[in-house]
Short mmCIF file of C-alpha atoms and ligand atoms in Angstrom, two decimals:
data_model
loop_
_atom_site.label_atom_id
_atom_site.label_comp_id
_atom_site.label_asym_id
_atom_site.label_seq_id
_atom_site.Cartn_x
_atom_site.Cartn_y
_atom_site.Cartn_z
CA MET A 1 0.00 0.00 0.00
CA ILE A 2 1.30 3.51 -0.76
CA ARG A 3 1.96 5.60 2.34
CA ILE A 4 1.97 9.36 2.69
CA ASP A 5 4.12 11.45 4.96
CA PHE A 6 2.71 14.90 5.70
CA SER A 7 5.18 15.84 8.44
CA ASN A 8 7.08 18.36 6.31
CA LEU A 9 3.88 20.29 5.73
CA MET A 10 3.60 21.13 9.40
CA GLN A 11 4.97 23.99 11.46
CA ASP A 12 7.06 21.64 13.63
CA ALA A 13 9.16 20.80 10.59
CA VAL A 14 9.14 23.94 8.44
CA GLY A 15 8.40 26.74 10.89
CA ARG A 16 6.36 29.78 9.84
CA ASN A 17 5.64 28.27 6.39
CA GLY A 18 4.02 25.21 7.92
CA LEU A 19 0.49 24.37 9.00
CA THR A 20 -0.79 23.53 12.45
CA LYS A 21 -3.46 20.93 13.19
CA ASP A 22 -5.68 23.83 14.11
CA ASP A 23 -5.48 25.20 10.56
CA PHE A 24 -7.45 22.16 9.38
CA LYS A 25 -10.37 22.78 11.71
CA ASN A 26 -12.40 24.67 9.11
CA ILE A 27 -12.12 21.96 6.48
CA ASP A 28 -15.68 20.83 6.08
CA THR A 29 -15.22 17.11 5.57
CA LYS A 30 -18.91 16.52 6.14
CA LYS A 31 -19.74 18.61 3.09
CA ILE A 32 -17.13 16.86 0.93
CA THR A 33 -18.29 13.43 2.03
CA GLU A 34 -21.85 14.41 1.21
CA ILE A 35 -20.87 15.59 -2.29
CA ILE A 36 -19.19 12.24 -2.87
CA GLU A 37 -21.86 10.06 -1.29
CA THR A 38 -24.76 11.74 -3.05
CA ARG A 39 -22.78 11.78 -6.32
CA LYS A 40 -23.54 15.46 -6.70
CA TYR A 41 -21.58 15.40 -9.95
CA PRO A 42 -22.32 12.51 -12.37
CA GLU A 43 -18.61 12.60 -13.27
CA LEU A 44 -17.86 11.02 -9.88
CA GLU A 45 -18.52 7.76 -11.71
CA PHE A 46 -14.73 7.38 -11.95
CA LEU A 47 -14.97 6.22 -8.32
CA ASP A 48 -16.58 2.98 -9.52
CA LEU A 49 -14.06 2.07 -12.21
CA HIS A 50 -12.24 -0.33 -9.89
CA LYS A 51 -15.38 -2.51 -9.81
CA ALA A 52 -15.56 -2.93 -13.58
CA ASP A 53 -15.60 -6.23 -15.42
CA THR A 54 -12.47 -6.36 -17.55
CA SER A 55 -13.30 -9.40 -19.69
CA GLN A 56 -13.92 -7.49 -22.91
CA ILE A 57 -10.82 -5.36 -22.38
CA LYS A 58 -8.81 -8.53 -21.89
CA GLU A 59 -10.21 -10.10 -25.03
CA LEU A 60 -9.39 -7.08 -27.20
CA GLY A 61 -6.05 -6.61 -25.42
CA LYS A 62 -5.14 -10.17 -26.38
CA TYR A 63 -6.18 -9.45 -29.96
CA ALA A 64 -4.11 -6.25 -30.06
CA SER A 65 -1.10 -7.99 -28.52
CA LYS A 66 -0.68 -10.14 -31.65
CA PHE A 67 0.18 -7.19 -33.85
CA GLU A 68 3.68 -5.91 -34.43
CA ASN A 69 2.58 -2.33 -33.68
CA LEU A 70 -0.09 -0.62 -31.63
CA LEU A 71 -0.77 2.94 -32.73
CA LEU A 72 -2.79 4.92 -30.22
CA LEU A 73 -4.53 8.11 -31.34
CA GLY A 74 -5.86 10.41 -28.61
CA ILE A 75 -5.09 13.63 -26.74
CA GLY A 76 -5.36 15.01 -23.18
CA GLY A 77 -6.70 12.38 -20.81
CA SER A 78 -7.06 10.00 -23.74
CA ALA A 79 -3.27 9.87 -24.19
CA LEU A 80 -1.59 10.94 -20.95
CA GLY A 81 -3.00 8.05 -18.93
CA PRO A 82 -2.05 5.34 -21.45
CA ARG A 83 1.41 6.90 -21.87
CA SER A 84 2.07 6.91 -18.13
CA ILE A 85 1.10 3.23 -17.92
CA LEU A 86 3.34 2.40 -20.87
CA GLU A 87 6.32 4.27 -19.49
CA ALA A 88 5.95 3.08 -15.90
CA LEU A 89 5.35 -0.59 -16.64
CA SER A 90 7.23 -1.12 -19.90
CA PRO A 91 10.05 1.40 -19.75
CA PHE A 92 11.66 0.67 -23.07
CA HIS A 93 8.47 -0.62 -24.68
CA ASN A 94 10.24 -3.82 -25.50
CA PHE A 95 8.28 -6.68 -24.05
CA LYS A 96 9.04 -9.86 -25.92
CA ASN A 97 6.34 -10.81 -28.41
CA ARG A 98 4.39 -7.67 -27.64
CA PRO A 99 3.56 -4.80 -29.97
CA ARG A 100 5.71 -1.72 -30.23
CA VAL A 101 3.53 1.13 -29.02
CA PHE A 102 3.29 4.55 -30.66
CA ILE A 103 1.17 7.24 -29.01
CA TYR A 104 0.31 10.08 -31.37
CA ASP A 105 -1.26 12.82 -29.29
CA ASN A 106 -0.56 15.93 -31.26
CA VAL A 107 -1.15 17.13 -34.77
CA ASP A 108 2.52 17.69 -35.45
CA PRO A 109 2.80 16.46 -39.05
CA ALA A 110 6.49 15.58 -38.64
CA THR A 111 5.69 13.13 -35.82
CA LEU A 112 2.99 11.34 -37.80
CA LYS A 113 5.24 11.16 -40.85
CA ASN A 114 7.95 9.59 -38.70
CA ILE A 115 5.57 7.06 -37.18
CA LEU A 116 4.24 6.12 -40.60
CA SER A 117 7.77 5.62 -41.87
CA LEU A 118 8.40 3.16 -39.03
CA VAL A 119 5.22 1.10 -39.01
CA ASP A 120 3.71 -1.15 -41.60
CA LEU A 121 -0.05 -0.63 -41.22
CA LYS A 122 -0.65 -4.24 -42.31
CA LYS A 123 0.97 -5.26 -39.02
CA THR A 124 -0.59 -2.50 -36.96
CA VAL A 125 -3.67 -2.20 -34.79
CA ILE A 126 -4.97 1.32 -34.26
CA ASN A 127 -6.67 2.28 -31.01
CA VAL A 128 -8.47 5.57 -31.45
CA ILE A 129 -9.55 7.04 -28.13
CA THR A 130 -11.89 9.98 -27.72
CA LYS A 131 -14.66 10.26 -25.16
CA SER A 132 -16.51 12.97 -27.05
CA GLY A 133 -15.85 11.37 -30.41
CA SER A 134 -15.20 14.76 -31.94
CA THR A 135 -11.84 16.11 -30.73
CA ALA A 136 -10.30 17.79 -33.77
CA GLU A 137 -6.72 16.57 -33.24
CA THR A 138 -7.70 12.92 -32.74
CA ILE A 139 -10.27 12.86 -35.51
CA ALA A 140 -7.90 14.56 -37.99
CA SER A 141 -5.22 11.92 -37.42
CA PHE A 142 -7.82 9.15 -37.52
CA MET A 143 -9.08 10.43 -40.87
CA ILE A 144 -5.55 10.26 -42.26
CA ILE A 145 -4.97 6.71 -41.00
CA TRP A 146 -8.44 5.62 -42.17
CA LYS A 147 -7.67 6.77 -45.71
CA ILE A 148 -4.32 4.96 -45.76
CA LEU A 149 -5.95 1.76 -44.46
CA GLN A 150 -8.50 2.03 -47.28
CA GLU A 151 -5.81 2.73 -49.89
CA GLN A 152 -3.94 -0.36 -48.75
CA SER A 153 -7.18 -2.38 -48.93
CA LEU A 154 -6.82 -3.30 -45.26
CA LYS A 155 -9.94 -4.31 -43.38
CA LEU A 156 -10.99 -1.51 -41.03
CA GLU A 157 -12.79 -3.96 -38.78
CA GLU A 158 -9.54 -5.89 -38.28
CA HIS A 159 -7.23 -2.94 -37.70
CA VAL A 160 -9.24 -0.40 -35.73
CA ILE A 161 -10.37 -0.53 -32.11
CA VAL A 162 -12.40 2.47 -31.00
CA THR A 163 -12.62 3.59 -27.36
CA THR A 164 -15.40 6.12 -26.88
CA ASP A 165 -18.69 6.96 -25.18
CA PRO A 166 -21.17 4.04 -25.04
CA GLU A 167 -23.81 5.88 -27.06
CA LYS A 168 -22.99 9.44 -27.93
CA GLY A 169 -20.73 11.03 -30.50
CA ASN A 170 -19.58 10.68 -34.09
CA LEU A 171 -17.18 7.91 -33.33
CA ARG A 172 -19.85 5.68 -31.83
CA LYS A 173 -21.78 6.21 -35.04
CA ILE A 174 -18.74 5.20 -37.10
CA VAL A 175 -18.39 2.06 -34.92
CA LYS A 176 -21.98 1.11 -35.75
CA ASP A 177 -21.81 2.02 -39.46
CA TYR A 178 -18.58 0.09 -40.08
CA CYS A 179 -18.99 -2.68 -37.49
CA LEU A 180 -15.73 -1.78 -35.78
CA MET A 181 -14.35 -3.32 -32.60
CA SER A 182 -14.97 -0.98 -29.68
CA LEU A 183 -14.77 -0.40 -25.96
CA GLN A 184 -16.88 1.92 -23.85
CA ILE A 185 -15.77 4.77 -21.61
CA PRO A 186 -18.54 4.89 -18.99
CA HIS A 187 -20.77 7.85 -19.60
CA GLY A 188 -19.91 9.75 -16.40
CA VAL A 189 -16.15 9.30 -16.67
CA GLY A 190 -14.33 12.35 -18.04
CA GLY A 191 -11.06 12.31 -20.00
CA ARG A 192 -8.57 13.08 -17.25
CA TYR A 193 -10.31 10.70 -14.83
CA SER A 194 -10.38 7.82 -17.32
CA VAL A 195 -7.02 6.10 -17.02
CA LEU A 196 -8.50 3.15 -15.13
CA SER A 197 -11.19 2.66 -17.80
CA PRO A 198 -10.60 1.00 -21.21
CA VAL A 199 -8.67 4.19 -22.08
CA GLY A 200 -5.63 2.96 -20.16
CA LEU A 201 -6.47 -0.68 -19.63
CA LEU A 202 -6.57 -1.84 -23.25
CA LEU A 203 -2.99 -0.70 -23.75
CA ALA A 204 -2.05 -2.31 -20.42
CA GLU A 205 -3.45 -5.67 -21.54
CA ALA A 206 -1.84 -5.40 -24.98
CA ILE A 207 1.62 -5.00 -23.43
CA GLY A 208 1.05 -7.87 -21.01
CA ILE A 209 -0.08 -6.03 -17.86
CA ASP A 210 -3.00 -7.55 -15.99
CA SER A 211 -5.53 -4.72 -15.77
CA ASP A 212 -7.15 -6.46 -12.79
CA ASP A 213 -3.95 -5.79 -10.81
CA MET A 214 -4.32 -2.08 -11.47
CA LEU A 215 -7.97 -2.14 -10.45
CA LYS A 216 -7.17 -4.17 -7.34
CA GLY A 217 -4.70 -1.44 -6.31
CA ALA A 218 -7.38 1.21 -6.79
CA LYS A 219 -9.91 -0.88 -4.88
CA ASP A 220 -7.56 -1.38 -1.94
CA ILE A 221 -7.02 2.36 -1.45
CA HIS A 222 -10.59 3.34 -2.22
CA ASP A 223 -12.16 2.85 1.23
CA LYS A 224 -9.36 4.73 2.98
CA CYS A 225 -10.01 7.69 0.70
CA MET A 226 -13.74 7.59 1.50
CA ASN A 227 -13.27 7.87 5.27
CA ALA A 228 -15.15 10.94 6.54
CA ASP A 229 -12.49 11.51 9.22
CA LEU A 230 -9.95 13.94 7.77
CA TRP A 231 -7.07 12.55 9.84
CA GLN A 232 -7.72 9.01 8.60
CA ASN A 233 -8.21 9.92 4.94
CA PRO A 234 -5.02 10.41 2.87
CA ALA A 235 -6.87 12.04 -0.05
CA TYR A 236 -8.66 14.56 2.19
CA LEU A 237 -5.38 15.36 3.94
CA PHE A 238 -3.47 15.75 0.68
CA SER A 239 -6.01 18.05 -0.93
CA SER A 240 -6.76 20.10 2.18
CA GLY A 241 -3.04 20.39 3.01
CA LEU A 242 -2.29 21.87 -0.42
CA TYR A 243 -5.45 23.98 -0.36
CA LEU A 244 -4.57 25.45 3.05
CA MET A 245 -1.00 26.04 1.96
CA GLN A 246 -2.36 28.33 -0.71
CA GLN A 247 -5.05 29.99 1.35
CA LEU A 248 -2.90 30.61 4.44
CA LYS A 249 0.68 30.63 3.17
CA ASN A 250 0.38 31.80 -0.45
CA LYS A 251 1.84 28.64 -1.93
CA SER A 252 0.08 28.17 -5.22
CA ILE A 253 2.52 25.88 -7.06
CA THR A 254 2.44 22.11 -6.66
CA VAL A 255 5.69 20.51 -7.79
CA ILE A 256 5.37 16.78 -8.44
CA MET A 257 8.71 15.02 -8.19
CA PRO A 258 8.89 11.24 -8.54
CA TYR A 259 12.34 9.74 -8.07
CA ALA A 260 12.06 7.43 -11.08
CA ASP A 261 12.50 7.97 -14.81
CA ARG A 262 9.60 5.58 -15.30
CA LEU A 263 7.25 8.06 -13.64
CA LYS A 264 8.07 11.08 -15.85
CA SER A 265 4.90 10.63 -17.87
CA PHE A 266 3.01 10.04 -14.65
CA SER A 267 4.05 13.59 -13.65
CA GLU A 268 2.57 14.89 -16.89
CA TRP A 269 -0.62 12.95 -16.25
CA PHE A 270 -0.86 14.50 -12.79
CA CYS A 271 -0.23 17.99 -14.18
CA GLN A 272 -3.16 17.73 -16.59
CA LEU A 273 -5.44 16.40 -13.85
CA TRP A 274 -4.48 19.11 -11.36
CA ALA A 275 -4.43 22.02 -13.86
CA GLU A 276 -7.53 21.31 -15.92
CA SER A 277 -9.59 20.31 -12.88
CA LEU A 278 -8.69 23.14 -10.52
CA GLY A 279 -7.89 26.17 -12.70
CA LYS A 280 -11.25 27.95 -12.67
CA ASN A 281 -12.87 31.22 -11.52
CA GLY A 282 -9.48 32.74 -10.76
CA LYS A 283 -8.73 29.83 -8.40
CA GLY A 284 -6.52 26.77 -8.59
CA LEU A 285 -3.06 25.40 -7.97
CA THR A 286 -0.38 25.39 -10.65
CA PRO A 287 1.26 21.99 -11.21
CA TYR A 288 4.89 21.73 -12.14
CA PRO A 289 6.39 18.46 -13.42
CA SER A 290 9.83 17.34 -12.42
CA VAL A 291 11.86 14.19 -11.81
CA GLY A 292 14.47 13.28 -9.21
CA THR A 293 17.41 13.20 -9.09
CA THR A 294 17.67 14.93 -12.49
CA ASP A 295 15.88 18.13 -11.48
CA GLN A 296 17.93 18.51 -8.34
CA HIS A 297 20.51 19.77 -10.82
CA SER A 298 18.06 21.99 -12.62
CA GLN A 299 15.15 23.21 -10.46
CA LEU A 300 15.99 22.59 -6.81
CA GLN A 301 17.92 25.85 -6.43
CA LEU A 302 14.72 27.76 -7.27
CA TRP A 303 12.65 25.77 -4.79
CA MET A 304 15.24 26.28 -2.03
CA GLU A 305 15.89 29.97 -2.42
CA GLY A 306 13.43 31.37 -4.94
CA PRO A 307 9.91 32.66 -4.27
CA GLU A 308 8.25 30.91 -1.36
CA ASP A 309 5.27 29.81 -3.44
CA LYS A 310 5.70 26.04 -3.78
CA VAL A 311 4.97 22.75 -2.11
CA VAL A 312 6.99 19.83 -3.44
CA VAL A 313 5.24 16.46 -3.65
CA PHE A 314 7.96 13.82 -3.63
CA VAL A 315 7.21 10.29 -4.80
CA SER A 316 9.88 8.04 -3.31
CA ILE A 317 10.38 4.46 -4.47
CA GLU A 318 11.21 1.87 -1.86
CA ASP A 319 12.16 -0.98 -4.20
CA TYR A 320 13.31 -0.34 -7.77
CA GLY A 321 13.14 -4.06 -8.56
CA VAL A 322 16.84 -4.03 -9.47
CA ASP A 323 19.97 -2.49 -8.06
CA ILE A 324 23.51 -1.91 -9.27
CA ASN A 325 26.53 -1.76 -7.01
CA ILE A 326 29.02 1.04 -7.44
CA PRO A 327 32.36 -0.72 -7.94
CA ASP A 328 35.58 -0.33 -6.09
CA VAL A 329 37.46 1.90 -8.56
CA PHE A 330 39.31 5.23 -8.14
CA GLN A 331 40.35 4.13 -4.63
CA ASP A 332 43.24 6.58 -4.56
CA MET A 333 40.89 9.53 -5.11
CA GLU A 334 39.34 10.54 -1.83
CA GLY A 335 36.75 12.79 -3.44
CA LEU A 336 35.24 9.86 -5.40
CA SER A 337 36.01 6.67 -3.49
CA TYR A 338 33.26 7.29 -0.87
CA LEU A 339 30.76 6.06 -3.49
CA SER A 340 32.28 2.57 -3.67
CA GLY A 341 30.50 -0.08 -1.67
CA HIS A 342 27.14 1.64 -2.08
CA SER A 343 24.54 1.08 -4.78
CA LEU A 344 22.58 3.26 -7.19
CA GLY A 345 19.36 2.37 -5.36
CA GLU A 346 20.90 3.55 -2.10
CA LEU A 347 22.16 6.76 -3.70
CA ILE A 348 18.83 7.72 -5.26
CA ARG A 349 16.90 6.98 -2.04
CA ILE A 350 19.35 9.00 0.07
CA GLU A 351 19.24 11.88 -2.41
CA GLN A 352 15.45 11.99 -2.24
CA GLU A 353 15.50 12.19 1.55
CA ALA A 354 18.35 14.69 1.48
CA SER A 355 16.30 17.02 -0.75
CA GLU A 356 13.31 16.67 1.56
CA ILE A 357 15.42 17.48 4.62
CA ALA A 358 17.30 20.33 2.92
CA LEU A 359 14.01 21.95 1.90
CA ALA A 360 12.52 21.50 5.36
CA LYS A 361 15.62 22.99 7.01
CA ASN A 362 15.10 26.04 4.83
CA GLY A 363 11.42 26.29 5.74
CA ARG A 364 10.21 24.92 2.39
CA PRO A 365 7.30 22.47 2.79
CA SER A 366 6.83 19.13 1.07
CA ILE A 367 4.76 15.94 1.12
CA THR A 368 6.26 12.51 0.46
CA ILE A 369 4.34 9.67 -1.11
CA LYS A 370 6.09 6.38 -0.50
CA LEU A 371 5.62 3.86 -3.25
CA PRO A 372 6.70 0.29 -2.34
CA LYS A 373 7.46 -0.43 -6.02
CA ILE A 374 6.47 0.56 -9.53
CA ASP A 375 4.06 -2.15 -10.59
CA ALA A 376 0.49 -2.35 -11.87
CA TYR A 377 -0.99 -2.69 -8.39
CA HIS A 378 0.71 0.40 -6.92
CA LEU A 379 0.26 2.44 -10.09
CA GLY A 380 -3.49 1.74 -9.85
CA GLN A 381 -3.36 3.08 -6.28
CA LEU A 382 -1.52 6.23 -7.30
CA PHE A 383 -3.99 6.98 -10.09
CA HIS A 384 -7.03 6.47 -7.90
CA PHE A 385 -5.55 8.40 -4.99
CA PHE A 386 -4.70 11.44 -7.14
CA GLU A 387 -8.06 11.41 -8.92
CA ILE A 388 -9.92 11.43 -5.61
CA SER A 389 -7.59 14.07 -4.15
CA THR A 390 -8.03 16.31 -7.18
CA SER A 391 -11.80 16.18 -7.11
CA VAL A 392 -11.78 16.86 -3.35
CA ALA A 393 -9.47 19.86 -3.91
CA GLY A 394 -12.03 21.12 -6.43
CA PHE A 395 -14.81 20.80 -3.84
CA LEU A 396 -12.70 22.75 -1.32
CA TYR A 397 -12.34 25.57 -3.84
CA GLY A 398 -16.05 25.41 -4.58
CA ILE A 399 -15.47 24.80 -8.28
CA ASN A 400 -16.53 21.99 -10.59
CA PRO A 401 -13.38 19.85 -11.03
CA PHE A 402 -14.80 17.94 -13.97
CA ASN A 403 -15.37 20.55 -16.69
CA GLN A 404 -12.96 22.70 -18.70
CA PRO A 405 -14.94 25.69 -20.00
CA GLY A 406 -11.76 27.69 -20.51
CA VAL A 407 -10.60 25.56 -23.43
CA GLU A 408 -13.76 26.09 -25.47
CA GLU A 409 -12.97 29.51 -26.93
CA GLY A 410 -9.74 28.37 -28.58
CA LYS A 411 -11.60 25.36 -30.00
CA ASN A 412 -14.40 27.57 -31.34
CA LEU A 413 -11.99 29.97 -33.03
CA THR A 414 -10.22 26.99 -34.61
CA TYR A 415 -13.56 25.60 -35.83
CA GLY A 416 -14.31 28.97 -37.39
CA MET A 417 -11.03 29.08 -39.29
CA MET A 418 -11.27 25.43 -40.35
CA GLY A 419 -14.73 26.07 -41.81
CA LYS A 420 -16.98 24.17 -39.38
CA LYS A 421 -20.62 25.00 -39.99
CA GLY A 422 -22.14 27.33 -37.41
CA TYR A 423 -18.82 28.94 -36.46
CA GLU A 424 -18.65 31.58 -39.23
CA GLY A 425 -18.76 34.39 -36.63
CA LYS A 426 -15.70 32.94 -34.91
CA ARG A 427 -13.80 33.15 -38.18
CA GLU A 428 -14.56 36.87 -38.37
CA GLU A 429 -13.47 37.35 -34.76
CA PHE A 430 -10.27 35.42 -35.38
CA GLU A 431 -9.41 37.59 -38.36
CA LYS A 432 -10.26 40.79 -36.54
CA TYR A 433 -7.96 39.95 -33.62
CA ARG A 434 -5.24 38.74 -35.94
CA THR A 435 -5.04 42.11 -37.72
CA ARG A 436 -4.90 43.94 -34.38
CA LYS A 437 -1.39 42.67 -33.81
CA SER A 438 0.67 45.82 -33.64
CA PHE A 439 4.17 44.76 -32.77
CA GLU A 440 6.13 42.29 -34.82
CA ILE A 441 9.85 41.80 -35.10
O1 LIG B 501 -10.00 15.81 -19.31
C1 LIG B 501 -10.60 16.04 -20.33
O2 LIG B 501 -11.84 15.87 -20.43
C2 LIG B 501 -9.88 16.51 -21.58
O3 LIG B 501 -8.56 16.82 -21.34
C3 LIG B 501 -9.98 15.43 -22.65
O4 LIG B 501 -9.31 14.27 -22.20
C4 LIG B 501 -9.37 15.88 -23.98
O5 LIG B 501 -9.89 17.13 -24.34
C5 LIG B 501 -9.70 14.87 -25.05
O6 LIG B 501 -11.07 14.66 -25.12
P1 LIG B 501 -11.72 13.43 -25.86
O7 LIG B 501 -11.39 12.20 -25.12
O8 LIG B 501 -13.17 13.72 -25.88
O9 LIG B 501 -11.13 13.40 -27.24
#
């Protein structure tokens, strides 16, 4: 089970920048618990994902696993979750007898060109993921791949697996019209809360990860995170700790710092979840991705001595699954020989703690999440824990953590310029603003 250490958030450890137990007394856990229990927002359906039947995902995952390549098309929550599973559980994407995975989550033409030069579509299964079924980036790339599949006389129903809403959207219609293989993202589950749905689990199965292990992890942490007692609930403590840090101590940046290369994409997943869920009505917390030890040599200086506006969330790994001893060389060089006799695992663990202590000594707060190891079970726990914590943080701010109204205007202006019917006015607006640019170099 993951464990969470909040001690460096408290005044005892970090002095005037820290919280006292008393600071938590106004956190209305009753209200939060009520929001959750009454399912005030239908999007809280993500809480039930750990109970899902995975048989269809397993069946299609087995089918996908036979291909040489798996090309995933999606963006936002429809790509960040799958990518963090891939990177955490298959670091070099080279499982024996498993597909090579390509995740195309942008409309950068150079990337797609490169992917297409590497994969033979005859030996490729395409998983197109979009909850809404209409996201421009995903649909544009799908249209390109669709055309190539047709040109190569490949059977769409053998090469395409669609993951989308059970009923709504253009993609569901395409599934029906062309009898395509498909999986359903439960209606109430939004993009950034969907990693433990078929969005992430199909890829997991295709690369040989048992999706039930991920769901078991989520299930095992679920009840703890539903406890109405703040001091017994890690998700309530995490979200209210960071919320209070902003309200009382002006710390509005949340740095996420796992000490594992395999969790770099996990950091990006967290950043989307935290940013898109909480950044509303002039409120929110700004996420900042980083990785230890690498960013100790890049960012730590700023966190130690720069503006006092951050809380660092460390993710420490207890067991890396492997270790490498540092050999007995350079014995005549005092400045280097101290490393001999230790291991890389020891060094990285000590460095993580050293950063935590150094920050605390300088009055800079942090939280440490202790991960026993990076496997499907614990990754499932991390995902579920952060999803619950994020939605609870949203409730503390009094905002809806499940929508993203702020991204609509950019989409509408794009629709206008790309000629979508009904958006003609947006084209005019776009052109008007474009000509207002007054300073170019
Ligand atoms: O969290 C969200 O809802 C968004 O970030 C979506 O994941 C993203 O916009 C992609 O949406 P869709 O899955 O509908 O293509």
